[in-house]
Short mmCIF file of C-alpha atoms and ligand atoms in Angstrom, two decimals:
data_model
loop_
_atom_site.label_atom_id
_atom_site.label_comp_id
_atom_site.label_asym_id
_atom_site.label_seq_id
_atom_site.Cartn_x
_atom_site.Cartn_y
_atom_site.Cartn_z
CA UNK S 237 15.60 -15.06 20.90
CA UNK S 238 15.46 -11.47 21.38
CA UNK S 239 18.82 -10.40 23.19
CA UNK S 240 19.35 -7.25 21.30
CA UNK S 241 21.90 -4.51 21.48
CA UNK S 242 21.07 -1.00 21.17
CA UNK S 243 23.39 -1.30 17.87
CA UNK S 244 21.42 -3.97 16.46
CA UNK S 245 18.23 -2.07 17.24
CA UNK S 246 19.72 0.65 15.50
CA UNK S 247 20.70 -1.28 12.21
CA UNK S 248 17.40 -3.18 11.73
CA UNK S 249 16.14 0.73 12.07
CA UNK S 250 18.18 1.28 9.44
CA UNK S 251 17.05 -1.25 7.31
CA UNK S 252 13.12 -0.11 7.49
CA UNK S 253 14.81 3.33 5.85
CA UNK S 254 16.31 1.02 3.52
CA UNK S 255 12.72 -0.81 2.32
CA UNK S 256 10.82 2.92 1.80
CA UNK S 257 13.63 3.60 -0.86
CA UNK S 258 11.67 1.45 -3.29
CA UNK S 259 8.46 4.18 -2.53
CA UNK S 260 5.59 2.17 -4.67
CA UNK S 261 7.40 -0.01 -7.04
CA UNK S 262 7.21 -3.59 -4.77
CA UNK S 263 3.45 -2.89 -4.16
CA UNK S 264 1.71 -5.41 -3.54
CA UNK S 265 4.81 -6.93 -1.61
CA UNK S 266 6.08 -5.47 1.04
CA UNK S 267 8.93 -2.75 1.77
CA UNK S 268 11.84 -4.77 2.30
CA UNK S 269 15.32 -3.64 3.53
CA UNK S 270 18.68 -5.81 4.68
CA UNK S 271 22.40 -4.68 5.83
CA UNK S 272 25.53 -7.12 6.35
CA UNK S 273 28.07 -6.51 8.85
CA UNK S 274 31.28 -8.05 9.65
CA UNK S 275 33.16 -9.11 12.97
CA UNK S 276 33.37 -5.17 13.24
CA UNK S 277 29.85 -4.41 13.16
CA UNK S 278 30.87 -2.18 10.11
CA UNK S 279 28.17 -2.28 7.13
CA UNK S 280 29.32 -4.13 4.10
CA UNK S 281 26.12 -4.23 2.45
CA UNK S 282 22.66 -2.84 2.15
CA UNK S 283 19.80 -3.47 -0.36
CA UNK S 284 16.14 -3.27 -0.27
CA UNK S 285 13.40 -4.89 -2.26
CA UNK S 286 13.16 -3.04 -5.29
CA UNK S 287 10.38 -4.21 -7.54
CA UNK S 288 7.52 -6.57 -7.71
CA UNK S 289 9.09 -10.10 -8.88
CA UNK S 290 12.60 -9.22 -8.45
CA UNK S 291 15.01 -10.19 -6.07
CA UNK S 292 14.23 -9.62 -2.38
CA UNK S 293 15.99 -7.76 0.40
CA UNK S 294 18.67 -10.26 1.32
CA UNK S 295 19.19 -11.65 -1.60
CA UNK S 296 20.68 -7.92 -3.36
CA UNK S 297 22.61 -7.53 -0.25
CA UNK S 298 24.49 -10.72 -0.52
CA UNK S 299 25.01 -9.96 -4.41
CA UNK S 300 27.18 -6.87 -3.58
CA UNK S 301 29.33 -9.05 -1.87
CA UNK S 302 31.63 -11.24 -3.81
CA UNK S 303 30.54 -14.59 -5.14
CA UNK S 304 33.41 -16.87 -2.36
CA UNK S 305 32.48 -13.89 0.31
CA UNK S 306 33.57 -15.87 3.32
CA UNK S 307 30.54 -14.95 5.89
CA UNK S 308 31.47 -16.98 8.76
CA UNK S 309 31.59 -13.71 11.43
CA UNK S 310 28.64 -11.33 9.55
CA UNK S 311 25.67 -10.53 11.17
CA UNK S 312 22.41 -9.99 7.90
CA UNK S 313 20.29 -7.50 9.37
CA UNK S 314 16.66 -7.71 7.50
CA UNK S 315 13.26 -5.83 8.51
CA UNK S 316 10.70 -8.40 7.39
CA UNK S 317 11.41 -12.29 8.44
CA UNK S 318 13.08 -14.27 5.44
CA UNK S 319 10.86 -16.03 3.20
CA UNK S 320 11.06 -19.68 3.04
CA UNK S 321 8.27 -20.88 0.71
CA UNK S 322 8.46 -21.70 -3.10
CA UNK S 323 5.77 -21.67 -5.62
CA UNK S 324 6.14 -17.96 -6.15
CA UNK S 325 7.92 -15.73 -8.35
CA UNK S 326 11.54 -15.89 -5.78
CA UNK S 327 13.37 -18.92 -4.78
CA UNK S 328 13.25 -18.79 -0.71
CA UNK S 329 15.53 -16.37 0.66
CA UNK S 330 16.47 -18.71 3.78
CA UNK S 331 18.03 -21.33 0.97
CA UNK S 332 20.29 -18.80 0.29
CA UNK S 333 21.33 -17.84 3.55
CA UNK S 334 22.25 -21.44 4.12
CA UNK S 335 23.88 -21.53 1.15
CA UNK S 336 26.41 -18.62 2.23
CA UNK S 337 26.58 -20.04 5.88
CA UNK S 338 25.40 -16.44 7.77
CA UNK S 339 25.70 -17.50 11.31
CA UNK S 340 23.92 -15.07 12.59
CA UNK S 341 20.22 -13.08 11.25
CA UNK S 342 18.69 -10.25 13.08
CA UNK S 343 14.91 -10.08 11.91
CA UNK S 344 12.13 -6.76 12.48
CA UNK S 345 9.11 -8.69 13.07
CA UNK S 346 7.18 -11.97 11.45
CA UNK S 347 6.11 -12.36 7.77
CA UNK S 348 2.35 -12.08 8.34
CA UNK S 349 2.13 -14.48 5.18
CA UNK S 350 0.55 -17.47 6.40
CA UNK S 351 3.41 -19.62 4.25
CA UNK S 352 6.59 -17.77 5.96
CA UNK S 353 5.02 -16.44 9.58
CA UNK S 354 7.58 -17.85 11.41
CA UNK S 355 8.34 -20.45 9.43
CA UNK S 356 11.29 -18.73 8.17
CA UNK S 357 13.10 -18.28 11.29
CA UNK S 358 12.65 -22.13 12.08
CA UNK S 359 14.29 -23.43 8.89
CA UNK S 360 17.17 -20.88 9.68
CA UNK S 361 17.08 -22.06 13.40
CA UNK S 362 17.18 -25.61 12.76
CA UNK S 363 20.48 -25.01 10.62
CA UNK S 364 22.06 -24.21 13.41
CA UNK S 365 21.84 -20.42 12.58
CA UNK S 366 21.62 -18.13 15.47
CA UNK S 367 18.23 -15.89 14.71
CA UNK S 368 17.44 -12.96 16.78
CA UNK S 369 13.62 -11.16 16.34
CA UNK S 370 12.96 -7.70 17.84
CA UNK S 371 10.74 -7.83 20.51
CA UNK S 372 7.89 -6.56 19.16
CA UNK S 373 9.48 -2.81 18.68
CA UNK S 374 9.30 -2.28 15.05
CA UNK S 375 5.71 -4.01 14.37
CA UNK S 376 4.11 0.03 14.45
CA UNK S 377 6.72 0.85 11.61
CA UNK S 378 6.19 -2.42 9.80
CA UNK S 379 2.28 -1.84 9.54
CA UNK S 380 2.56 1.60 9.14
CA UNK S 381 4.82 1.19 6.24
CA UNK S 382 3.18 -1.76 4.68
CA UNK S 383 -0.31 -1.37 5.94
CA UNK S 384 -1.40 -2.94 2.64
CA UNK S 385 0.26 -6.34 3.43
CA UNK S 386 -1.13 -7.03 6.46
CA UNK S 387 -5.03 -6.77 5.20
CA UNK S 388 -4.14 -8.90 2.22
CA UNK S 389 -2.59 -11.51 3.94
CA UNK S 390 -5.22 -12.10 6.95
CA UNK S 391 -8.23 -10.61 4.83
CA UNK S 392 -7.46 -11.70 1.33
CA UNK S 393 -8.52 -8.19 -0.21
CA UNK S 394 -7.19 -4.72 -0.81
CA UNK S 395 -6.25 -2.16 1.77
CA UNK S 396 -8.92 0.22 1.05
CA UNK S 397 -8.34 3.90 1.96
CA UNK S 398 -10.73 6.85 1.38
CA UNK S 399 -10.16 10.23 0.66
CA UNK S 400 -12.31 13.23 -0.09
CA UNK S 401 -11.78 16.94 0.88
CA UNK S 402 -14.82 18.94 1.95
CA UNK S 403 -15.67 22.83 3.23
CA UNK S 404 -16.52 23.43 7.07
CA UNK S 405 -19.93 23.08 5.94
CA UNK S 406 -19.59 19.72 4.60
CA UNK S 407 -20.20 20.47 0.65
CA UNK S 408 -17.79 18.13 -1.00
CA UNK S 409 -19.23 19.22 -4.45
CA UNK S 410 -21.54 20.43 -6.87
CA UNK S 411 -23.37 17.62 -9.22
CA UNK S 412 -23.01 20.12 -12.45
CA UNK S 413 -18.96 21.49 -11.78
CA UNK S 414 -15.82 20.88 -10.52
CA UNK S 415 -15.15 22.76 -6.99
CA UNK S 416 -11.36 23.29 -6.24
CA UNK S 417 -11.62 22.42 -2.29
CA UNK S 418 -7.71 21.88 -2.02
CA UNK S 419 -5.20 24.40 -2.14
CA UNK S 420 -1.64 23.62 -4.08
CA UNK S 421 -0.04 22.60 -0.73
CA UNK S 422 -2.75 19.78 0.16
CA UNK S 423 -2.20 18.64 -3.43
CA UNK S 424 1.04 17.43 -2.48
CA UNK S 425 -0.68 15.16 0.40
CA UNK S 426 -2.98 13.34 -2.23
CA UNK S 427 -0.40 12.80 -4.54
CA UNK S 428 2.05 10.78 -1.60
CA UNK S 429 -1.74 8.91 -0.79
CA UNK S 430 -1.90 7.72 -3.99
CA UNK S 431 1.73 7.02 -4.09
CA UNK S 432 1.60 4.58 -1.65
CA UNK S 433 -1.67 2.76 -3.49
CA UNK S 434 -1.42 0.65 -6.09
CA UNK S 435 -4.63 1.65 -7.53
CA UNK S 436 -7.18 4.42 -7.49
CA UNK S 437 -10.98 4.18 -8.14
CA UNK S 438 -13.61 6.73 -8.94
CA UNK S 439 -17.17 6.38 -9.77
CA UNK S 440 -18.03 7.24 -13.65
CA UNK S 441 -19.54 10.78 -12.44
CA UNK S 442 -16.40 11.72 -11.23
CA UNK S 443 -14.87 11.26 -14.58
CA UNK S 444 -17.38 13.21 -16.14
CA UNK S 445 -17.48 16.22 -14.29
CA UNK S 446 -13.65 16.59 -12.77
CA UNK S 447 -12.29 14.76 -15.37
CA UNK S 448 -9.23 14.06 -12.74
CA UNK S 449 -6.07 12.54 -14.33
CA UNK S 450 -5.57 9.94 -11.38
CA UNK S 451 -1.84 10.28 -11.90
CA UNK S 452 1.26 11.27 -9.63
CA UNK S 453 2.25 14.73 -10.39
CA UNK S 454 3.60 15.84 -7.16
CA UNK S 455 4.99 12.47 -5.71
CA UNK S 456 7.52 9.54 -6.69
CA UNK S 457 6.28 6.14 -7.79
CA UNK S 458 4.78 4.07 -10.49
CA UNK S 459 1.34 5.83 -11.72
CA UNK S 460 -1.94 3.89 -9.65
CA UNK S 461 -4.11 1.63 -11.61
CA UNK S 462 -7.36 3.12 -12.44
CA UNK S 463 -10.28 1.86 -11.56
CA UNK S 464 -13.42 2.85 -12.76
CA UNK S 465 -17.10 1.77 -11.39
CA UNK S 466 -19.21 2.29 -14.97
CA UNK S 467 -22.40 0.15 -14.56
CA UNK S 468 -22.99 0.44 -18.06
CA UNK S 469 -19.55 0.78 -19.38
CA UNK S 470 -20.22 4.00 -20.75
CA UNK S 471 -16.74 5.77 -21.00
CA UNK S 472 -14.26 5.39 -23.41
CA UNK S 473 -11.10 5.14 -21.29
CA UNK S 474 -8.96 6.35 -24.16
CA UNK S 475 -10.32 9.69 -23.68
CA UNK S 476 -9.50 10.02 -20.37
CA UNK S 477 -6.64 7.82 -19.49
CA UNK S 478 -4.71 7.18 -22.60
CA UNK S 479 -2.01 4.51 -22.18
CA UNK S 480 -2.69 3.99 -18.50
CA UNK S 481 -3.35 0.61 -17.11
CA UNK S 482 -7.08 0.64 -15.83
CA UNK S 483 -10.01 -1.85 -15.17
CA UNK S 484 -13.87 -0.88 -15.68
CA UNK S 485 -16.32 -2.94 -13.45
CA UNK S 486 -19.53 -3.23 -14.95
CA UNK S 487 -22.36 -5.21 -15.38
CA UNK S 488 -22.03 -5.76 -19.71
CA UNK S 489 -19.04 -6.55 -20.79
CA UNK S 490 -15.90 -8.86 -19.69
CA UNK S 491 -13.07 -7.81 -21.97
CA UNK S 492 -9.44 -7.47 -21.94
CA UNK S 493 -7.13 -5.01 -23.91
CA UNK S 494 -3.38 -4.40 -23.58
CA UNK S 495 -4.01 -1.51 -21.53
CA UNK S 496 -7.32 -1.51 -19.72
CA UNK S 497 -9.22 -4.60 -18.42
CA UNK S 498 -13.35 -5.03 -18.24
CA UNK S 499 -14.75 -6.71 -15.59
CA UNK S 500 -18.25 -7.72 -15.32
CA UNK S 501 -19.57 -7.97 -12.29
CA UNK S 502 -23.45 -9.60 -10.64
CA UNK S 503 -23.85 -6.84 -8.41
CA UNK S 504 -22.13 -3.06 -8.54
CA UNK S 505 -22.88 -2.92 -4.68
CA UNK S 506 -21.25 -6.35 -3.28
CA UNK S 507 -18.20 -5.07 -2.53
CA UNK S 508 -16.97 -7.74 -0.85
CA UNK S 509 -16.96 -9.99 -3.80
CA UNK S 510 -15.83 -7.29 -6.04
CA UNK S 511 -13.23 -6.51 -3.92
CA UNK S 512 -11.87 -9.64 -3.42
CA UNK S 513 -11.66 -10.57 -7.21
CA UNK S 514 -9.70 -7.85 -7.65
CA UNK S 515 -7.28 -9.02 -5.41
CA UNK S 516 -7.19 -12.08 -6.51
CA UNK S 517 -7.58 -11.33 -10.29
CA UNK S 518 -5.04 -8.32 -10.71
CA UNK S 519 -3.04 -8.80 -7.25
CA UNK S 520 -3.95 -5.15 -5.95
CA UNK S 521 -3.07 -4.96 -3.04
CA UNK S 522 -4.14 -1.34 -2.16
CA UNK S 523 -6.89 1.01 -3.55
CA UNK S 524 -7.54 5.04 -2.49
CA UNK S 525 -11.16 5.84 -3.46
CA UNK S 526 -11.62 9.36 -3.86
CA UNK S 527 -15.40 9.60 -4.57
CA UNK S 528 -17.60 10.78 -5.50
CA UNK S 529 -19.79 10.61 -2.12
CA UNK S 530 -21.92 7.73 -3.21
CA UNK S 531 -19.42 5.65 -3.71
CA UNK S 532 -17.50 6.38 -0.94
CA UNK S 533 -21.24 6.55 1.46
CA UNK S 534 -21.68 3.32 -0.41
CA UNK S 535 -18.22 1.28 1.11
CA UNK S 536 -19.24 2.90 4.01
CA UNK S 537 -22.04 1.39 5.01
CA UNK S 538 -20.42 -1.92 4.25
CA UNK S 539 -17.69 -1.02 6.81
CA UNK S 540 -15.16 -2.88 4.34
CA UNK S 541 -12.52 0.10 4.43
CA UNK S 542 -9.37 0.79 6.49
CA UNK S 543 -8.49 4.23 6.80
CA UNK S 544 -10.25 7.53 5.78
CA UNK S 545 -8.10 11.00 5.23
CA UNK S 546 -10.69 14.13 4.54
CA UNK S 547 -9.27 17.52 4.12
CA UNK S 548 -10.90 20.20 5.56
CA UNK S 549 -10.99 23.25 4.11
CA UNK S 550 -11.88 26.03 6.82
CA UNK S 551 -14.34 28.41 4.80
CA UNK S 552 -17.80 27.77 4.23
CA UNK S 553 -18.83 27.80 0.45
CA UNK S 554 -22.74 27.84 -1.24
CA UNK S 555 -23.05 26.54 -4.28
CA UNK S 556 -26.35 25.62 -6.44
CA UNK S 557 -26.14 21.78 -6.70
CA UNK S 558 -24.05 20.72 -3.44
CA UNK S 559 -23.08 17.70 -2.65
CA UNK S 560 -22.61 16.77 0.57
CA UNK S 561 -19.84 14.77 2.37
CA UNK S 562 -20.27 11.41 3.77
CA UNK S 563 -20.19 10.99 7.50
CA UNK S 564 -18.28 8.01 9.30
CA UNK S 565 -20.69 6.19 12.11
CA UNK S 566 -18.45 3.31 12.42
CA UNK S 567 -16.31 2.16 15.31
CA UNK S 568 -13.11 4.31 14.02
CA UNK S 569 -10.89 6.61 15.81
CA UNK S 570 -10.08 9.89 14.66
CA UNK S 571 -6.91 12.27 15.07
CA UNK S 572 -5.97 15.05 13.34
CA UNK S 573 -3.07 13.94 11.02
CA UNK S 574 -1.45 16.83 9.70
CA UNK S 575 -2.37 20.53 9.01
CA UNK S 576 -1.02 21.48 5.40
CA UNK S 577 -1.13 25.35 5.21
CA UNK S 578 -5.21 26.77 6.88
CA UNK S 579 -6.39 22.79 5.89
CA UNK S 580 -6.74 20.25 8.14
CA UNK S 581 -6.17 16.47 6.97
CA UNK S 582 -8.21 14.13 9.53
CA UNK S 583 -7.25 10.61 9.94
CA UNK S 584 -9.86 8.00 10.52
CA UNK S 585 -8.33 4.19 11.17
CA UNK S 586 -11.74 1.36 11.10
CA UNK S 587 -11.40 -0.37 14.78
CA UNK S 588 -13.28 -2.93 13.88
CA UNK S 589 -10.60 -4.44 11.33
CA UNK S 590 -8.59 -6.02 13.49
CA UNK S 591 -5.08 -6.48 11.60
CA UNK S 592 -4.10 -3.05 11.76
C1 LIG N 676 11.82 -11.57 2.05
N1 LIG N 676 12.48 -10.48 1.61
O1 LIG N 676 12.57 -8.58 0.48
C2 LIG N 676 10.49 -9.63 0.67
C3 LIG N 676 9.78 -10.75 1.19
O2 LIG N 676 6.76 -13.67 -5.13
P1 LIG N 676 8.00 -13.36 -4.33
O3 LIG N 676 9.08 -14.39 -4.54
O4 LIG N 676 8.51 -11.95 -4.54
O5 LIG N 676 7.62 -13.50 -2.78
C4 LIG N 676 6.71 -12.62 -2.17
C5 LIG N 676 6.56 -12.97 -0.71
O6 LIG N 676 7.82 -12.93 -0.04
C6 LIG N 676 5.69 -11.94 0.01
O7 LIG N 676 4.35 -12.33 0.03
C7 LIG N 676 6.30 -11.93 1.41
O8 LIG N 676 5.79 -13.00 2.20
C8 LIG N 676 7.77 -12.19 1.14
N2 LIG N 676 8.47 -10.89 0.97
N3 LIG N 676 10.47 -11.66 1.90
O9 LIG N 676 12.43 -12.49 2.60
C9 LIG N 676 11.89 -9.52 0.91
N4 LIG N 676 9.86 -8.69 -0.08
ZN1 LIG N 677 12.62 -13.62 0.40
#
């Protein structure tokens, strides 16, 4: 099934650069990208996923072509395996396929949704459609460019990535101020994190002292969802976030206005639960916590997280009230994953999750 040419490999390469054109918009689907060619191998189409609960990958390409397009010697080129399941807000892309006669699909890797998961390339194989799946090349750029999907279809809960920048000397903050640890150009690296989330959550403290607008300043993409951990429901979110979509979880109140969602929760610390109904409740598919340190000690030491970026800033800083940084004791591996001007941003990836 996997009798490639170096000119397919190169297409279907094409087509992952084709799914990161949609940059957060599809969230919590996946990056999707697909090409046609014709007996010539020349490219007659390309499309890519473009928004949550629109038309997929395939199906845009094929709508650039005319409506009588005679496909009988084109080649569809698609990074993610073609769905094939109903229920859900797309008719299957492989009924369409069918439809237009393709003869031949070239696939990235599997649809890690239990429902497609190879399921898709059946249906096209028992229609007599010739189906060829990389051989196992382009599963590091599939997970590394929807490392979000993966978790939430095998773990049924958010991606959950943590981020907090601290001095050499671990101070990540002072209880009574703001401290600017960043510098401009590291700024720029938070703002792509939260790109690629589809919601952020701070603790209420964090709100109160930073007062952080949780928005995308310095990247592309649809503003996160906030999420705010308020035991007691205490702040207003229309002082802080006006007109952005946000959910408190609390422990009083379960309420829902146009904007901003309350959910009430047993237990601020079960995670796990917590987590999961916001998956399931709100389909987010991705969170970045950025602090403040107990909240981020407190997922922690549940081990419920998947990657951790901390910036390092090189000087040493004393300040009256510090806070200090959390430390990660956890079966994780660590590299350094990019230096942005004298900082250093430190990638931590959770071994003991096993989808990634
Ligand atoms: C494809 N091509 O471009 C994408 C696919 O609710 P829906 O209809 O948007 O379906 C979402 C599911 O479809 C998603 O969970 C994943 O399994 C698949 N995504 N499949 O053939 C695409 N985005
Ligand atoms: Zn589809």
């Amino acid at each position: 099934m996997n009798n490639l040419s170096d000119y397919d490999l190169l297409l279907l390469k094409r087509c992952f650069t084709l799914a990161e054109n949609a940059f957060n918009y599809t969230l919590p689907n996946p990056k999707v990208g697909a090409l046609i060619t014709n007996a010539y191998g020349n490219v007659i189409a390309e499309a890519w996923h473009q928004k949550f609960g629109e038309p997929h990958a395939e199906v845009l390409a094929i709508t650039q072509l005319p409506q009588n397009f005679d496909y009988h010697d084109c080649t569809l080129y698609v990074s993610l395996e073609p769905c094939c399941h109903s229920h859900k807000k797309t008719p299957p892309c492989t009924d369409l396929i069918l439809q237009k006669k393709i003869p031949r699909v070239v696939i990235g890797t599997l649809d890690p949704n239990p429902h497609v998961q190879g399921k898709g390339i059946q249906k096209l194989q028992q229609a007599g459609i010739k189906v060829f799946l990389a051989h196992q090349q382009f599963e590091p750029i599939q997970k590394n460019i929807n490392k979000h999907f993966y978790v939430n279809q095998i773990h049924h809960r958010p991606l959950i990535t943590l981020k907090w920048a601290e001095y050499q000397n671990k101070i990540m903050g002072d209880t009574q101020h703001r401290l600017f640890i960043s510098n401009p150009y590291t700024q720029y690296f938070t703002h792509a994190l939260r790109a690629n989330h589809q919601a952020i959550l701070v603790g209420k403290n964090t709100v109160l002292i930073d007062k952080p607008q949780l928005n995308l300043r310095y990247a592309i993409g649809k503003n996160p969802t906030i999420i705010l951990l308020d035991t007691h429901a205490e702040i207003n979110p229309q002082q802080y976030f006006s007109n952005r979509h946000g959910i408190t979880i609390n422990k009083k109140i379960q309420d829902q206005k146009v904007h901003w969602h309350f959910l009430q929760v047993h237990d601020m610390h079960d995670w796990k639960n917590n987590l999961s109904t916001i998956y399931k409740q709100y389909q987010i598919g991705s969170i970045l916590i950025e602090g403040g340190s107990t909240i981020l000690r407190s997922i922690l030491s549940t081990g419920l997280w998947d990657y951790a970026y901390v910036i390092v800033n090189p000087e040493t800083i004393s300040t009256k009230n510090p806070v200090y940084a959390p430390s990660i004791n956890h079966h994780a591996s660590l590299q350094v994953f990019e230096t942005i001007h004298n900082h250093t941003v430190f990638q931590w990836k959770n071994l003991s999750i096993k989808s990634h």
